[in-house]
Coordinates of C-alpha atoms in Angstrom, one line a residue:
M1 CA 41.3 -2.8 -78.0
I2 CA 41.3 -5.7 -80.8
R3 CA 43.8 -7.7 -79.1
L4 CA 42.7 -7.6 -75.6
F5 CA 39.0 -8.8 -77.2
T6 CA 40.9 -11.7 -79.1
L7 CA 42.8 -12.6 -75.6
L8 CA 39.9 -12.7 -73.8
F9 CA 37.9 -14.6 -76.9
L10 CA 40.8 -17.5 -76.6
V11 CA 40.6 -17.5 -73.1
I12 CA 36.4 -18.3 -72.9
S13 CA 37.1 -20.6 -75.4
L14 CA 39.7 -22.7 -73.8
F15 CA 37.7 -22.4 -70.4
V16 CA 34.5 -24.0 -72.4
A17 CA 36.7 -26.6 -74.8
T18 CA 38.5 -27.8 -71.3
S19 CA 35.2 -28.1 -69.3
C20 CA 33.3 -30.1 -71.7
S21 CA 36.4 -32.8 -71.7
S22 CA 36.3 -32.7 -67.7
M23 CA 33.0 -33.8 -67.5
D24 CA 33.4 -37.5 -66.8
I25 CA 35.3 -35.9 -63.8
I26 CA 31.4 -34.9 -62.4
D27 CA 30.5 -38.5 -62.5
C28 CA 30.7 -39.8 -59.0
P29 CA 31.7 -43.5 -60.0
Y30 CA 30.7 -45.1 -56.6
I31 CA 28.0 -44.9 -53.9
V32 CA 28.3 -45.0 -50.2
A33 CA 25.0 -46.9 -49.2
E34 CA 25.5 -46.8 -45.7
N35 CA 27.4 -45.3 -43.0
S36 CA 27.5 -45.7 -39.0
V37 CA 29.3 -45.9 -36.2
E38 CA 29.0 -48.5 -33.9
I39 CA 30.2 -48.8 -30.5
G40 CA 30.7 -51.3 -27.6
E41 CA 33.1 -53.9 -26.8
K42 CA 33.8 -56.0 -30.3
T43 CA 36.4 -58.3 -31.4
G44 CA 37.9 -57.9 -35.1
A45 CA 37.9 -54.6 -37.2
Y46 CA 37.7 -52.4 -33.5
D47 CA 37.6 -52.9 -29.6
F48 CA 35.6 -50.2 -28.5
A49 CA 33.9 -48.1 -31.6
G50 CA 34.1 -48.4 -35.8
A51 CA 33.0 -46.6 -39.0
N52 CA 31.1 -49.0 -41.0
F53 CA 30.1 -48.4 -44.6
T54 CA 29.0 -50.0 -47.8
L55 CA 30.7 -49.1 -50.7
Y56 CA 29.3 -49.8 -54.2
N57 CA 31.8 -49.4 -57.4
D58 CA 29.3 -47.5 -59.8
S59 CA 32.2 -48.1 -62.5
A60 CA 33.0 -50.5 -65.5
K61 CA 36.5 -50.5 -63.7
D62 CA 38.0 -52.8 -60.8
I63 CA 39.0 -50.7 -57.9
S64 CA 42.5 -52.0 -56.4
S65 CA 42.5 -49.7 -53.7
F66 CA 40.5 -46.5 -52.3
T67 CA 40.7 -43.5 -49.6
V68 CA 38.1 -42.4 -47.4
S69 CA 37.5 -38.7 -45.3
F70 CA 34.9 -37.9 -42.8
L71 CA 34.2 -36.2 -39.4
V72 CA 33.5 -37.8 -36.2
Y73 CA 30.7 -35.6 -34.0
D74 CA 29.2 -36.7 -30.5
S75 CA 25.4 -36.8 -30.1
D76 CA 26.1 -33.0 -29.4
G77 CA 28.0 -32.0 -32.4
Q78 CA 31.4 -31.4 -31.0
N79 CA 34.2 -33.3 -31.6
P80 CA 34.7 -36.7 -29.6
F81 CA 38.2 -36.9 -29.4
I82 CA 41.3 -35.1 -28.0
G83 CA 43.1 -34.6 -31.4
S84 CA 41.5 -33.8 -35.1
N85 CA 37.8 -35.5 -35.9
C86 CA 38.7 -35.9 -39.4
I87 CA 39.4 -39.1 -40.2
V88 CA 41.6 -40.3 -43.7
K89 CA 41.8 -44.0 -44.4
R90 CA 43.3 -45.7 -47.3
F91 CA 42.1 -49.2 -48.3
D92 CA 43.8 -52.3 -50.2
A93 CA 41.2 -54.2 -50.9
P94 CA 39.7 -55.1 -54.9
I95 CA 36.3 -54.6 -55.2
P96 CA 34.8 -55.5 -58.9
A97 CA 32.8 -53.5 -60.8
Q98 CA 29.2 -52.9 -60.0
T99 CA 29.7 -54.6 -57.0
K100 CA 29.7 -53.6 -53.1
A101 CA 31.8 -54.4 -50.1
D102 CA 31.7 -53.5 -46.4
F103 CA 34.1 -51.9 -44.7
C104 CA 35.2 -50.9 -41.0
V105 CA 37.6 -47.9 -39.7
S106 CA 38.9 -48.5 -36.3
L107 CA 38.0 -45.4 -34.3
D108 CA 40.4 -47.1 -31.0
S109 CA 43.4 -45.1 -31.8
Y110 CA 41.5 -41.7 -31.8
L111 CA 39.7 -42.8 -28.6
S112 CA 40.6 -41.6 -25.2
R113 CA 38.2 -42.8 -23.6
V114 CA 36.1 -45.9 -24.0
P115 CA 32.6 -43.7 -25.7
K116 CA 29.4 -43.4 -23.6
E117 CA 27.5 -42.5 -26.5
T118 CA 27.1 -42.8 -30.0
F119 CA 28.9 -40.8 -32.7
I120 CA 27.8 -39.4 -35.9
L121 CA 29.6 -39.9 -38.9
D122 CA 29.5 -36.5 -41.3
F123 CA 31.2 -35.3 -44.4
F124 CA 32.0 -38.5 -45.5
Y125 CA 33.5 -39.3 -49.0
V126 CA 35.3 -41.2 -51.2
K127 CA 38.9 -39.0 -52.0
K128 CA 40.8 -41.1 -54.1
I129 CA 40.1 -44.3 -55.9
S130 CA 43.2 -46.5 -57.8
Y131 CA 41.6 -49.0 -60.4
A132 CA 43.3 -52.0 -61.9
D133 CA 43.9 -51.0 -65.0
G134 CA 46.4 -48.2 -63.5
S135 CA 43.9 -45.4 -64.0
E136 CA 42.8 -43.0 -61.0
W137 CA 39.8 -41.0 -59.8
S138 CA 39.9 -38.3 -57.4
D139 CA 37.5 -35.9 -55.4
P140 CA 40.2 -34.0 -53.3
F141 CA 37.4 -31.6 -51.8
G142 CA 34.6 -33.8 -51.3
M143 CA 32.3 -32.8 -54.0
H144 CA 30.3 -36.3 -53.3
A145 CA 30.7 -36.1 -50.0
A146 CA 27.5 -37.4 -48.1
S147 CA 26.0 -35.9 -44.6
E148 CA 25.2 -37.4 -41.2
G149 CA 25.4 -41.2 -41.0
T150 CA 23.5 -43.3 -38.2
A151 CA 24.4 -44.2 -35.1
H152 CA 24.4 -47.4 -33.3
E153 CA 25.2 -48.3 -29.9
D154 CA 25.5 -52.5 -29.1

């Protein structure tokens, strides 16, 4: 019986000690200032639809690359694509510490026809950040996800 209590005490102590040291993982090192989908014929990053967002590097380190993940829905809350509506995109783009930058993910390759209605972004988050110093931050489960971006039509 004493061995069981000793083992239980050690497990709880280990959990408490490691949870305090992992508090840095809870801090979110970025801010998504805006996210929206634009549809309509464009030139540049997309031809028919693009998911635009602004990412603010809220850390003291320079970002060298990052990966975003988000879901796309039509105005009825349905998947507007034939395949998956879960988009994951990696950007090899430097963002200096404490600065923001604008990005666009082309949705053209997911389309089977030119969209006639706007799309909604949901569950938008940064899955992984690689810093210039070689360190990394990750959020594989979307603990810092933002819900429902706005939709714009041109």
